[in-house]
Coordinates of C-alpha atoms (C1' of nucleotides) in Angstrom, one line a residue:
Chain A
M993 CA 10.5 36.3 18.0
I994 CA 9.9 33.6 20.7
R995 CA 6.4 33.8 20.8
E996 CA 3.3 35.3 19.0
A997 CA -0.1 35.2 20.1
C998 CA -2.7 32.6 21.3
P999 CA -4.6 32.2 18.0
T1000 CA -7.0 29.5 19.3
L1001 CA -7.8 28.1 22.7
A1002 CA -5.8 25.2 23.5
P1003 CA -8.8 22.8 24.0
Q1004 CA -10.5 23.9 20.8
R1005 CA -7.0 23.1 19.0
R1006 CA -6.8 19.8 20.6
E1007 CA -10.5 18.8 19.4
H1008 CA -9.5 19.9 15.9
I1009 CA -6.5 17.6 16.1
R1010 CA -8.6 14.8 17.2
L1011 CA -11.0 15.2 14.6
L1012 CA -8.2 15.3 11.9
V1013 CA -6.5 12.3 13.3
R1014 CA -9.8 10.4 13.4
E1015 CA -10.8 11.5 10.0
S1016 CA -7.8 9.9 8.2
G1017 CA -6.9 7.6 11.0
I1018 CA -3.6 9.0 11.0
A1019 CA -1.9 12.3 10.8
R1020 CA 1.7 13.6 10.5
V1021 CA 3.0 16.2 13.0
E1022 CA 4.2 18.4 10.0
D1023 CA 0.9 18.3 8.4
L1024 CA -0.7 19.3 11.5
R1025 CA 1.6 22.1 12.0
R1026 CA 0.8 23.4 8.6
E1027 CA -3.1 23.1 9.2
L1028 CA -3.0 24.7 12.5
K1029 CA -0.4 27.1 12.2
V1030 CA 1.4 26.6 15.3
S1031 CA 4.8 25.2 16.0
V1032 CA 5.6 21.5 16.1
A1033 CA 6.4 21.8 20.0
T1034 CA 2.7 22.7 20.4
I1035 CA 1.5 19.9 18.2
R1036 CA 3.7 17.4 20.2
R1037 CA 2.2 18.5 23.4
D1038 CA -1.4 18.4 22.2
L1039 CA -0.8 14.9 21.1
E1040 CA 0.6 14.0 24.5
V1041 CA -2.4 15.2 26.3
L1042 CA -4.7 13.3 23.8
E1043 CA -2.6 10.3 24.2
D1044 CA -3.2 10.5 28.0
E1045 CA -6.9 10.8 27.5
G1046 CA -6.8 7.8 25.1
K1047 CA -7.9 9.5 22.1
V1048 CA -4.8 8.9 19.9
R1049 CA -1.7 6.9 19.9
R1050 CA 1.5 8.8 19.2
V1051 CA 4.1 7.1 16.7
H1052 CA 7.2 8.3 15.4
G1053 CA 6.2 11.3 13.0
G1054 CA 2.7 11.9 14.1
A1055 CA -0.2 9.9 15.8
V1056 CA -2.9 7.3 14.8
S1057 CA -6.4 7.4 16.0
M1058 CA -7.6 5.2 19.0
E1059 CA -11.3 6.0 18.4
N1060 CA -12.0 3.8 15.3
R1061 CA -11.6 0.1 16.5
L1062 CA -10.8 -0.7 12.9
E1063 CA -7.1 0.5 13.3
E1064 CA -6.9 -2.2 16.1
S1065 CA -4.3 -4.0 14.1
V1066 CA -1.8 -1.1 14.6
F1067 CA -2.9 -1.0 18.2
D1068 CA -0.4 -3.5 20.0
D1069 CA 2.5 -1.4 19.4
K1070 CA 5.2 -1.4 22.2
T1071 CA 6.5 2.2 21.4
S1072 CA 3.6 4.3 22.8
Q1073 CA 4.4 6.2 25.9
F1074 CA 1.5 4.5 27.5
S1075 CA 2.8 0.9 26.8
K1076 CA 6.2 2.0 28.0
Q1077 CA 4.9 3.1 31.3
K1078 CA 2.7 0.1 31.6
R1079 CA 6.0 -2.2 30.9
S1080 CA 8.1 -0.4 33.3
I1081 CA 5.4 -0.8 36.0
A1082 CA 5.1 -4.5 35.1
E1083 CA 8.8 -4.8 35.4
K1084 CA 8.9 -3.3 38.8
A1085 CA 6.0 -5.7 39.9
Y1086 CA 8.0 -8.7 38.5
N1087 CA 11.0 -7.9 41.0
L1088 CA 8.6 -8.3 43.8
I1089 CA 8.0 -11.9 43.0
G1090 CA 10.2 -14.3 44.9
P1091 CA 11.0 -18.0 44.1
D1092 CA 8.1 -20.4 44.2
D1093 CA 5.6 -17.6 45.0
S1094 CA 1.9 -18.1 44.2
V1095 CA 0.6 -14.9 42.7
F1096 CA -2.7 -13.7 41.5
L1097 CA -3.1 -11.8 38.2
D1098 CA -6.0 -9.5 37.8
G1099 CA -7.3 -8.3 34.4
G1100 CA -6.1 -5.2 32.5
S1101 CA -3.3 -4.5 30.1
T1102 CA -0.7 -3.8 32.9
T1103 CA -1.3 -7.1 34.6
L1104 CA -1.2 -8.7 31.0
C1105 CA 2.4 -7.1 30.5
L1106 CA 3.4 -8.7 33.8
A1107 CA 2.0 -12.2 32.6
R1108 CA 4.2 -11.7 29.7
L1109 CA 7.3 -11.5 31.9
L1110 CA 6.4 -14.7 33.8
K1111 CA 6.5 -17.0 30.8
D1112 CA 9.8 -18.7 31.7
R1113 CA 9.1 -18.8 35.6
N1114 CA 8.5 -22.4 36.1
D1115 CA 8.5 -22.0 39.8
L1116 CA 5.5 -20.0 40.4
T1117 CA 1.9 -20.7 40.6
V1118 CA -0.3 -18.3 38.8
V1119 CA -4.0 -17.8 39.7
T1120 CA -6.1 -15.5 37.3
N1121 CA -9.5 -14.5 36.2
S1122 CA -8.2 -13.0 33.2
L1123 CA -8.6 -14.9 29.9
R1124 CA -5.9 -13.2 28.3
A1125 CA -3.3 -13.6 31.1
A1126 CA -4.1 -17.3 31.1
G1127 CA -3.7 -17.3 27.3
E1128 CA -0.1 -15.8 27.5
L1129 CA 0.8 -18.5 30.1
S1130 CA -1.0 -21.4 28.4
D1131 CA 2.2 -22.8 26.5
S1132 CA 4.8 -23.0 29.2
G1133 CA 6.0 -21.4 32.3
P1134 CA 4.3 -21.2 35.7
R1135 CA 1.4 -23.6 36.9
V1136 CA -1.7 -21.9 35.9
I1137 CA -5.0 -21.8 37.7
L1138 CA -8.2 -20.1 36.2
T1139 CA -10.9 -19.0 38.7
G1140 CA -13.6 -20.0 36.4
G1141 CA -17.0 -18.1 36.3
E1142 CA -19.0 -16.2 33.7
L1143 CA -16.9 -14.4 31.1
R1144 CA -17.3 -10.7 31.0
K1145 CA -16.4 -10.2 27.3
I1146 CA -15.6 -6.6 27.5
S1147 CA -12.8 -7.2 30.1
Q1148 CA -12.1 -10.7 29.2
T1149 CA -12.4 -11.7 32.9
M1150 CA -14.3 -14.2 34.6
V1151 CA -16.8 -12.9 37.3
G1152 CA -19.7 -13.8 39.4
P1153 CA -20.7 -16.2 42.2
L1154 CA -18.8 -19.2 40.4
T1155 CA -15.6 -17.4 40.5
S1156 CA -16.2 -17.0 44.1
A1157 CA -16.5 -20.5 44.7
V1158 CA -13.1 -21.1 43.6
L1159 CA -11.4 -18.0 45.0
N1160 CA -12.8 -19.3 48.5
Q1161 CA -10.6 -22.0 48.1
V1162 CA -7.2 -20.6 47.1
R1163 CA -4.6 -18.4 48.7
V1164 CA -1.6 -16.5 47.2
D1165 CA 1.4 -14.8 48.4
K1166 CA 0.9 -11.7 46.3
A1167 CA -2.2 -10.3 44.4
F1168 CA -1.3 -8.0 41.4
M1169 CA -4.4 -5.8 40.8
G1170 CA -5.6 -3.7 38.1
T1171 CA -8.2 -0.9 38.5
M1172 CA -10.3 1.5 36.3
G1173 CA -9.6 4.3 38.5
F1174 CA -8.5 5.3 42.0
C1175 CA -8.7 8.4 44.3
L1176 CA -7.8 9.3 47.9
K1177 CA -11.4 9.5 48.7
N1178 CA -13.1 6.6 47.3
G1179 CA -10.0 4.2 47.0
L1180 CA -10.4 1.8 44.0
T1181 CA -13.2 1.7 41.8
T1182 CA -14.5 0.0 38.5
T1183 CA -17.3 -0.2 36.2
D1184 CA -18.9 -3.6 37.0
P1185 CA -20.0 -4.7 40.5
N1186 CA -19.3 -8.3 39.8
E1187 CA -16.0 -7.6 38.7
A1188 CA -15.6 -5.3 41.9
F1189 CA -16.6 -8.1 43.9
V1190 CA -14.3 -10.7 42.5
K1191 CA -11.3 -8.1 43.0
S1192 CA -12.3 -7.7 46.7
L1193 CA -12.5 -11.3 47.3
I1194 CA -9.2 -12.2 46.0
M1195 CA -7.6 -9.2 47.8
E1196 CA -8.8 -10.9 51.1
Q1197 CA -6.8 -14.2 50.1
A1198 CA -3.6 -12.5 49.5
S1199 CA -0.5 -11.9 52.0
Q1200 CA 0.4 -8.9 50.0
V1201 CA -1.8 -6.8 47.6
V1202 CA 0.1 -4.8 44.8
L1203 CA -1.9 -2.3 42.8
L1204 CA -0.6 -1.7 39.3
A1205 CA -2.0 1.6 37.9
D1206 CA -0.5 4.1 35.8
S1207 CA -1.3 8.0 36.4
S1208 CA -4.1 8.2 33.9
K1209 CA -6.2 6.3 36.3
A1210 CA -5.6 8.7 39.1
E1211 CA -8.7 10.9 40.0
K1212 CA -10.9 8.7 38.1
V1213 CA -14.0 7.4 39.7
S1214 CA -16.2 4.6 38.4
F1215 CA -19.6 3.2 39.7
A1216 CA -18.5 0.1 41.5
R1217 CA -16.3 0.4 44.7
V1218 CA -13.6 -2.1 45.0
S1219 CA -11.9 -1.5 48.1
D1220 CA -10.3 1.3 50.3
W1221 CA -6.5 2.0 50.6
Q1222 CA -6.2 0.0 53.8
K1223 CA -6.2 -3.2 51.8
I1224 CA -3.5 -2.1 49.6
D1225 CA 0.0 -2.8 50.4
V1226 CA 1.9 -1.6 47.6
L1227 CA 1.1 1.1 44.5
L1228 CA 3.3 1.0 41.6
S1229 CA 2.7 3.9 39.2
D1230 CA 4.6 6.2 37.0
H1231 CA 6.4 9.5 37.6
K1232 CA 3.3 11.6 36.6
L1233 CA 1.4 10.5 39.6
P1234 CA 0.0 13.6 41.6
S1235 CA 2.3 14.1 44.6
T1236 CA -0.9 14.2 46.8
F1237 CA -0.8 10.4 46.5
I1238 CA 2.9 10.1 47.3
K1239 CA 2.5 12.1 50.3
T1240 CA -0.9 10.8 51.3
L1241 CA -1.0 7.1 50.7
P1242 CA 1.9 6.1 53.0
K1243 CA -0.4 7.2 56.0
H1244 CA -2.8 4.5 54.9
G1245 CA 0.0 2.0 55.1
V1246 CA 0.4 2.0 51.2
K1247 CA 3.9 2.0 49.9
V1248 CA 4.3 3.9 46.8
H1249 CA 6.8 3.2 44.0
V1250 CA 6.9 5.5 40.8
V1251 CA 8.9 4.5 37.8
Chain B
M1474 CA 21.4 11.6 -1.3
I1475 CA 21.5 9.5 2.0
R1476 CA 17.8 10.0 3.1
E1477 CA 14.7 11.9 1.8
A1478 CA 11.8 12.9 3.8
C1479 CA 9.3 10.8 5.8
P1480 CA 6.3 10.9 3.4
T1481 CA 4.3 8.1 5.1
L1482 CA 4.2 7.1 8.8
A1483 CA 5.8 3.8 9.4
P1484 CA 2.6 2.1 11.0
Q1485 CA 0.6 3.3 7.9
R1486 CA 3.1 1.9 5.5
R1487 CA 3.2 -1.5 7.5
E1488 CA -0.4 -1.8 7.3
H1489 CA -0.2 -1.0 3.6
I1490 CA 2.2 -3.8 3.3
R1491 CA 0.1 -6.0 5.4
L1492 CA -2.8 -5.7 3.4
L1493 CA -0.9 -6.2 0.0
V1494 CA 0.6 -9.4 1.5
R1495 CA -2.7 -10.8 2.7
E1496 CA -4.6 -9.7 -0.6
S1497 CA -2.4 -11.8 -2.9
G1498 CA -1.0 -14.3 0.0
I1499 CA 2.6 -13.4 -1.2
A1500 CA 4.5 -10.2 -2.1
R1501 CA 8.0 -9.8 -3.2
V1502 CA 10.3 -7.2 -1.7
E1503 CA 11.0 -5.7 -5.0
D1504 CA 7.2 -5.2 -5.8
L1505 CA 6.7 -3.6 -2.4
R1506 CA 9.5 -1.3 -3.1
R1507 CA 8.0 0.0 -6.3
E1508 CA 4.3 0.2 -4.8
L1509 CA 5.4 2.2 -1.5
K1510 CA 8.4 4.1 -3.1
V1511 CA 10.9 3.4 -0.2
S1512 CA 14.1 1.6 -0.4
V1513 CA 14.4 -2.4 -0.1
A1514 CA 16.1 -1.7 3.3
T1515 CA 13.0 -0.1 4.7
I1516 CA 10.7 -2.9 3.2
R1517 CA 12.8 -5.7 4.8
R1518 CA 12.7 -3.8 8.2
D1519 CA 9.1 -3.4 7.8
L1520 CA 8.6 -7.2 7.0
E1521 CA 10.8 -8.1 10.1
V1522 CA 8.4 -6.1 12.2
L1523 CA 5.2 -7.6 10.8
E1524 CA 6.9 -11.1 11.3
D1525 CA 7.5 -10.1 15.0
E1526 CA 3.8 -9.3 15.1
G1527 CA 2.8 -12.7 13.6
K1528 CA 1.2 -11.0 10.5
V1529 CA 3.5 -12.4 7.8
R1530 CA 6.2 -14.9 7.5
R1531 CA 9.3 -13.9 5.6
V1532 CA 10.7 -16.1 2.7
H1533 CA 13.6 -15.4 0.4
G1534 CA 12.4 -12.5 -1.9
G1535 CA 9.5 -11.4 -0.1
A1536 CA 6.9 -12.6 2.5
V1537 CA 3.7 -14.6 2.7
S1538 CA 0.5 -13.9 4.7
M1539 CA 0.0 -15.6 8.1
E1540 CA -3.7 -14.2 8.4
N1541 CA -6.9 -15.9 7.3
R1542 CA -4.9 -19.2 7.6
L1543 CA -5.9 -19.7 11.2
E1544 CA -9.4 -21.6 10.3
E1545 CA -7.6 -23.9 7.9
S1546 CA -4.3 -24.4 10.1
V1547 CA -6.4 -25.3 13.1
F1548 CA -8.2 -27.9 11.1
D1549 CA -5.2 -28.9 9.3
D1550 CA -2.8 -29.2 12.0
K1551 CA -5.0 -32.0 13.6
T1552 CA -4.5 -34.6 10.8
S1553 CA -6.1 -33.1 8.1
Q1554 CA -7.7 -36.3 6.7
F1555 CA -10.1 -36.4 9.7
S1556 CA -10.8 -32.4 9.6
K1557 CA -13.8 -32.6 7.2
Q1558 CA -15.0 -35.7 9.3
K1559 CA -14.9 -33.7 12.6
R1560 CA -16.6 -30.7 10.8
S1561 CA -19.7 -32.9 9.8
I1562 CA -19.8 -34.2 13.2
A1563 CA -19.9 -30.9 14.8
E1564 CA -22.6 -29.8 12.3
K1565 CA -24.7 -32.7 13.3
A1566 CA -24.1 -32.0 16.9
Y1567 CA -25.2 -28.2 16.3
N1568 CA -28.6 -29.5 15.0
L1569 CA -29.3 -31.0 18.3
I1570 CA -29.0 -27.9 20.2
G1571 CA -32.5 -26.2 20.7
P1572 CA -33.2 -22.4 21.3
D1573 CA -32.0 -21.0 24.7
D1574 CA -30.2 -24.2 25.6
S1575 CA -27.4 -24.5 28.0
V1576 CA -24.6 -26.9 26.7
F1577 CA -21.2 -28.1 27.9
L1578 CA -18.3 -28.1 25.6
D1579 CA -15.5 -30.6 26.5
G1580 CA -12.0 -30.2 25.1
G1581 CA -10.7 -31.6 21.8
S1582 CA -10.6 -30.6 18.3
T1583 CA -14.2 -31.7 17.3
T1584 CA -16.0 -29.7 20.1
L1585 CA -13.9 -26.8 19.1
C1586 CA -15.2 -27.2 15.8
L1587 CA -18.6 -27.1 17.2
A1588 CA -17.7 -23.9 19.3
R1589 CA -17.1 -22.1 16.1
L1590 CA -20.4 -22.9 14.8
L1591 CA -22.0 -21.4 17.9
K1592 CA -20.3 -17.8 17.4
D1593 CA -23.6 -16.2 16.6
R1594 CA -25.9 -18.0 18.8
N1595 CA -26.7 -15.3 21.4
D1596 CA -29.6 -17.4 22.9
L1597 CA -27.3 -20.2 24.3
T1598 CA -25.2 -20.5 27.6
V1599 CA -22.0 -22.3 27.1
V1600 CA -20.1 -23.9 29.9
T1601 CA -16.6 -25.2 29.1
N1602 CA -13.4 -26.3 30.5
S1603 CA -11.7 -25.7 27.4
L1604 CA -9.6 -22.6 27.1
R1605 CA -9.5 -22.7 23.4
A1606 CA -13.4 -23.2 23.1
A1607 CA -13.6 -20.0 25.3
G1608 CA -11.3 -18.3 23.3
E1609 CA -13.4 -18.9 20.2
L1610 CA -16.4 -17.6 22.0
S1611 CA -14.8 -14.7 23.8
D1612 CA -15.9 -11.7 21.4
S1613 CA -19.4 -12.4 20.7
G1614 CA -22.1 -15.0 20.8
P1615 CA -23.3 -17.1 23.7
R1616 CA -23.0 -16.4 27.3
V1617 CA -19.8 -18.2 28.4
I1618 CA -19.0 -19.7 31.6
L1619 CA -15.6 -21.2 32.3
T1620 CA -15.0 -24.1 34.9
G1621 CA -11.8 -22.8 36.3
G1622 CA -9.4 -25.0 37.9
E1623 CA -5.8 -25.9 37.0
L1624 CA -4.7 -25.5 33.4
R1625 CA -3.6 -28.7 31.8
K1626 CA -1.4 -27.2 29.2
I1627 CA -1.2 -30.3 26.7
S1628 CA -4.8 -30.3 26.2
Q1629 CA -5.6 -26.6 27.2
T1630 CA -8.3 -27.7 29.6
M1631 CA -9.0 -26.9 33.2
V1632 CA -8.9 -29.8 35.6
G1633 CA -8.8 -30.8 39.3
P1634 CA -10.6 -30.3 42.4
L1635 CA -11.3 -26.6 41.7
T1636 CA -13.0 -27.4 38.6
S1637 CA -15.2 -29.8 40.4
A1638 CA -16.2 -27.2 42.8
V1639 CA -17.6 -25.2 40.0
L1640 CA -19.0 -28.1 38.0
N1641 CA -21.2 -29.2 41.2
Q1642 CA -23.0 -25.9 40.9
V1643 CA -24.0 -26.1 37.2
R1644 CA -26.5 -27.9 35.2
V1645 CA -26.7 -28.2 31.5
D1646 CA -29.2 -29.4 28.9
K1647 CA -26.7 -31.0 26.7
A1648 CA -23.0 -32.1 27.3
F1649 CA -20.9 -32.5 24.1
M1650 CA -18.1 -34.6 25.1
G1651 CA -14.8 -35.7 23.4
T1652 CA -12.7 -38.7 24.1
M1653 CA -9.1 -40.1 23.3
G1654 CA -10.6 -43.5 22.8
F1655 CA -13.5 -45.7 23.2
C1656 CA -14.2 -49.5 22.9
L1657 CA -17.2 -51.7 24.0
K1658 CA -15.4 -53.2 26.8
N1659 CA -13.9 -50.2 28.8
G1660 CA -16.2 -47.4 27.5
L1661 CA -14.6 -43.9 27.3
T1662 CA -10.9 -43.6 28.3
T1663 CA -8.6 -40.8 28.3
T1664 CA -4.8 -40.3 29.3
D1665 CA -5.2 -38.0 32.4
P1666 CA -7.3 -39.3 35.6
N1667 CA -7.8 -35.5 36.5
E1668 CA -9.5 -34.9 33.1
A1669 CA -11.4 -38.2 33.3
F1670 CA -12.8 -37.0 36.8
V1671 CA -13.9 -33.8 35.4
K1672 CA -15.6 -35.6 32.5
S1673 CA -17.6 -37.9 34.5
L1674 CA -18.7 -35.1 36.7
I1675 CA -20.2 -32.9 34.0
M1676 CA -21.7 -35.8 32.4
E1677 CA -23.6 -36.4 35.6
Q1678 CA -24.8 -32.8 35.5
A1679 CA -26.1 -33.1 31.9
S1680 CA -29.9 -34.0 30.9
Q1681 CA -28.4 -35.3 27.8
V1682 CA -24.9 -36.5 26.9
V1683 CA -23.6 -36.5 23.1
L1684 CA -20.2 -38.1 22.5
L1685 CA -18.4 -36.5 19.5
A1686 CA -15.7 -39.2 18.4
D1687 CA -14.5 -39.8 14.9
S1688 CA -13.9 -43.3 13.7
S1689 CA -10.1 -43.0 14.6
K1690 CA -10.8 -43.0 18.2
A1691 CA -12.6 -46.6 18.0
E1692 CA -11.1 -49.6 19.8
K1693 CA -8.5 -47.2 21.3
V1694 CA -8.0 -47.6 25.1
S1695 CA -6.0 -44.9 27.4
F1696 CA -5.0 -44.9 31.0
A1697 CA -7.8 -43.2 32.8
R1698 CA -11.5 -44.7 32.7
V1699 CA -14.1 -41.8 32.0
S1700 CA -17.3 -43.6 32.0
D1701 CA -19.4 -46.6 30.5
W1702 CA -21.8 -46.5 27.9
Q1703 CA -24.8 -46.1 30.1
K1704 CA -24.0 -42.5 30.7
I1705 CA -24.0 -41.8 26.9
D1706 CA -27.3 -40.7 25.1
V1707 CA -25.9 -39.9 21.7
L1708 CA -22.6 -40.9 19.7
L1709 CA -22.0 -38.9 16.6
S1710 CA -19.1 -40.6 14.5
D1711 CA -18.3 -41.0 10.8
H1712 CA -19.2 -43.8 8.4
K1713 CA -15.9 -45.7 9.0
L1714 CA -17.2 -46.5 12.5
P1715 CA -16.9 -50.4 12.9
S1716 CA -20.2 -51.9 12.4
T1717 CA -20.0 -53.7 16.0
F1718 CA -20.8 -50.4 17.5
I1719 CA -23.5 -49.6 15.4
K1720 CA -25.2 -53.0 16.4
T1721 CA -24.2 -53.3 20.1
L1722 CA -24.4 -49.6 21.4
P1723 CA -28.2 -49.3 21.0
K1724 CA -28.4 -52.3 23.6
H1725 CA -26.8 -49.9 26.1
G1726 CA -29.3 -47.2 25.4
V1727 CA -26.9 -45.3 23.0
K1728 CA -28.2 -43.8 19.7
V1729 CA -25.8 -43.8 17.2
H1730 CA -25.5 -41.4 14.1
V1731 CA -22.8 -41.5 11.5
V1732 CA -22.0 -38.8 8.9
Chain C
dT1314 C1' -1.0 48.7 38.1
dT1315 C1' 2.3 44.6 39.5
dG1316 C1' 3.3 39.8 40.1
dT1317 C1' 2.3 35.0 39.1
dT1318 C1' 0.9 31.3 36.3
dT1319 C1' 0.0 29.3 31.9
dT1320 C1' 1.0 28.9 27.0
dT1321 C1' 3.9 28.9 23.2
dG1322 C1' 8.1 29.0 20.4
dA1323 C1' 13.1 28.4 19.9
dT1324 C1' 17.2 25.8 20.7
dC1325 C1' 20.2 21.9 21.5
dG1326 C1' 21.6 17.3 22.3
dT1327 C1' 19.7 12.7 21.7
dT1328 C1' 16.9 9.2 19.7
dT1329 C1' 14.7 7.2 15.7
dT1330 C1' 14.4 6.3 11.0
dT1331 C1' 15.9 5.7 6.4
dG1332 C1' 19.0 4.8 2.5
dA1333 C1' 23.3 3.1 0.9
dA1334 C1' 27.3 0.1 0.5
dA1335 C1' 29.8 -4.2 1.6
dG1336 C1' 30.1 -8.7 2.5
dA1337 C1' 27.5 -13.2 3.4
dA1338 C1' 24.0 -16.2 2.2
dT1339 C1' 20.6 -18.3 -1.1
dT1340 C1' 18.9 -19.5 -5.3
dG1341 C1' 18.9 -21.0 -10.1
dC1342 C1' 21.2 -23.2 -13.8
dA1343 C1' 24.5 -25.8 -16.3
Chain D
dT1164 C1' 29.3 -29.8 -8.2
dG1165 C1' 30.6 -24.8 -9.5
dC1166 C1' 29.3 -20.3 -10.8
dA1167 C1' 26.7 -16.2 -11.6
dA1168 C1' 22.6 -13.6 -10.0
dT1169 C1' 19.7 -12.4 -6.9
dT1170 C1' 18.7 -11.6 -2.1
dC1171 C1' 19.9 -11.1 2.6
dT1172 C1' 22.1 -9.1 6.9
dT1173 C1' 25.2 -5.9 8.9
dT1174 C1' 27.2 -1.4 9.4
dC1175 C1' 27.3 3.2 8.8
dA1176 C1' 26.1 8.1 8.0
dA1177 C1' 22.6 11.7 7.1
dA1178 C1' 18.0 13.4 7.9
dA1179 C1' 14.2 13.8 10.3
dA1180 C1' 11.8 13.6 14.8
dC1181 C1' 11.9 13.9 19.5
dG1182 C1' 12.4 15.3 24.5
dA1183 C1' 14.1 18.7 27.8
dT1184 C1' 15.0 23.2 28.8
dC1185 C1' 14.5 28.2 28.6
dA1186 C1' 12.6 32.7 27.4
dA1187 C1' 9.0 35.6 25.7
dA1188 C1' 4.3 36.5 25.3
dA1189 C1' -0.3 36.3 26.9
dA1190 C1' -3.7 35.2 30.6
dC1191 C1' -5.0 35.8 35.3
dA1192 C1' -5.1 37.5 40.0
dA1193 C1' -4.3 40.7 43.6

DNA sequence: TTGTTTTTGATCGTTTTTGAAAGAATTGCA
DNA sequence: TGCAATTCTTTCAAAAACGATCAAAAACAA
């Protein structure tokens, strides 16, 4: 017998899984299979969806919850599908950087990934408003210039009028930007207007603007508008990027690379 | 039998190990094997991962915790004989801060000590050019404003013309300054002219300037001049401060407190 | 009804994890 | 120092888990 019935609706089952994972912080695929009476393939597919939604993080043998911040210590794992995509995107971005370039690094986990790759590039100048990116490069490697400004603690980035004051006085060859969401209609959006303003400002000062955004950001829209697609030169994303973007964005002058 | 089942997930097991190691500070491979009921090979591999993550340090026979040692290590790694004095000086400085004050924190280990004391003061605004001070206050506590500028890696502070651009636009009630050396003749001196310039600039913008300097800095002279004693309102030092300073400095308008 | 899409389970080749064994390194003791 | 005991690293094989693919069942649309 290949298939039986559809005992529960998929969203309902996924919600059940989410709660089970959150309850004990961690759950094994095999246990979930017994509990829900479906095949391991289905469990795996559900976990994949939940990971894309940011609810759980998959590990070999099961998944851990991402909803309780208590588990943050197991958070920084490099094996999760998400992190793999981010790293691939960051590596692609790294190859765009030429010798002696000056680059801007935006906040966000993908650009932080890129920062790590720059640790032994003594020829570069890195401008950033991300405290964590600066921290990664604070021991050795490129010349580091921080933008200054008020520290927005939730994103660990510097924003506000003081940031603008510095940004108006610098220029970079390439700006590597992150975003909370992007879609064809509204372009790039993020949650905080101050952050959005800083982003748009640095994009003005860059010869080339590269957007690093995995496919989970696609079709997401946030409160504050950052920029339209005209300002973006390159989009680096992963293979799950909806084909609409691959078809449409080149018409706006955006080169799209998926990894 | 080569292999059994996968009773616990690897991240869960590693978390368990981490806690065991942190609890007693040290744990032996053999003890962990008995506790977790896996082979020593697995324990060793887990310890290797935890070491890569900076959670433990492996030693022959087991591992020691690297957590909860951060406070002490930062205090200790800067000449432990002075760390208690630095802490006392920082506490004295803390008492000078009023409600809703805006303060500037300079780089250096004593001001970093002060930064730690400010972690739950939500009423304050802290301006700093020290990356480490910003890091201490990056999760909670006061509003944090970074000056921006080029990162001087040896001191983990931001310096240069971009820093000046921001500093010209802020004002603080109190500036808490460190120094590499001070003496009656040359006033305050430090190694880097860029750093010296930033220091003198912020002192211009402060209603009150407090110098935090333990007695080891007395009679030391560095390359770059920061300021003369006229600019300083208060000197906080320890009881080993040569009495010349206690006698002479009040004539220049400097209140001297020793702890 | 018929045809299409979605969901689910099974299979297969691959990757990851784990345990065991052998040789190298370290420690303790005389 | 030399020797024994313990511990570590390396290497290999088995078991478990994984991803990709395909086929059957169900849901859906016309």
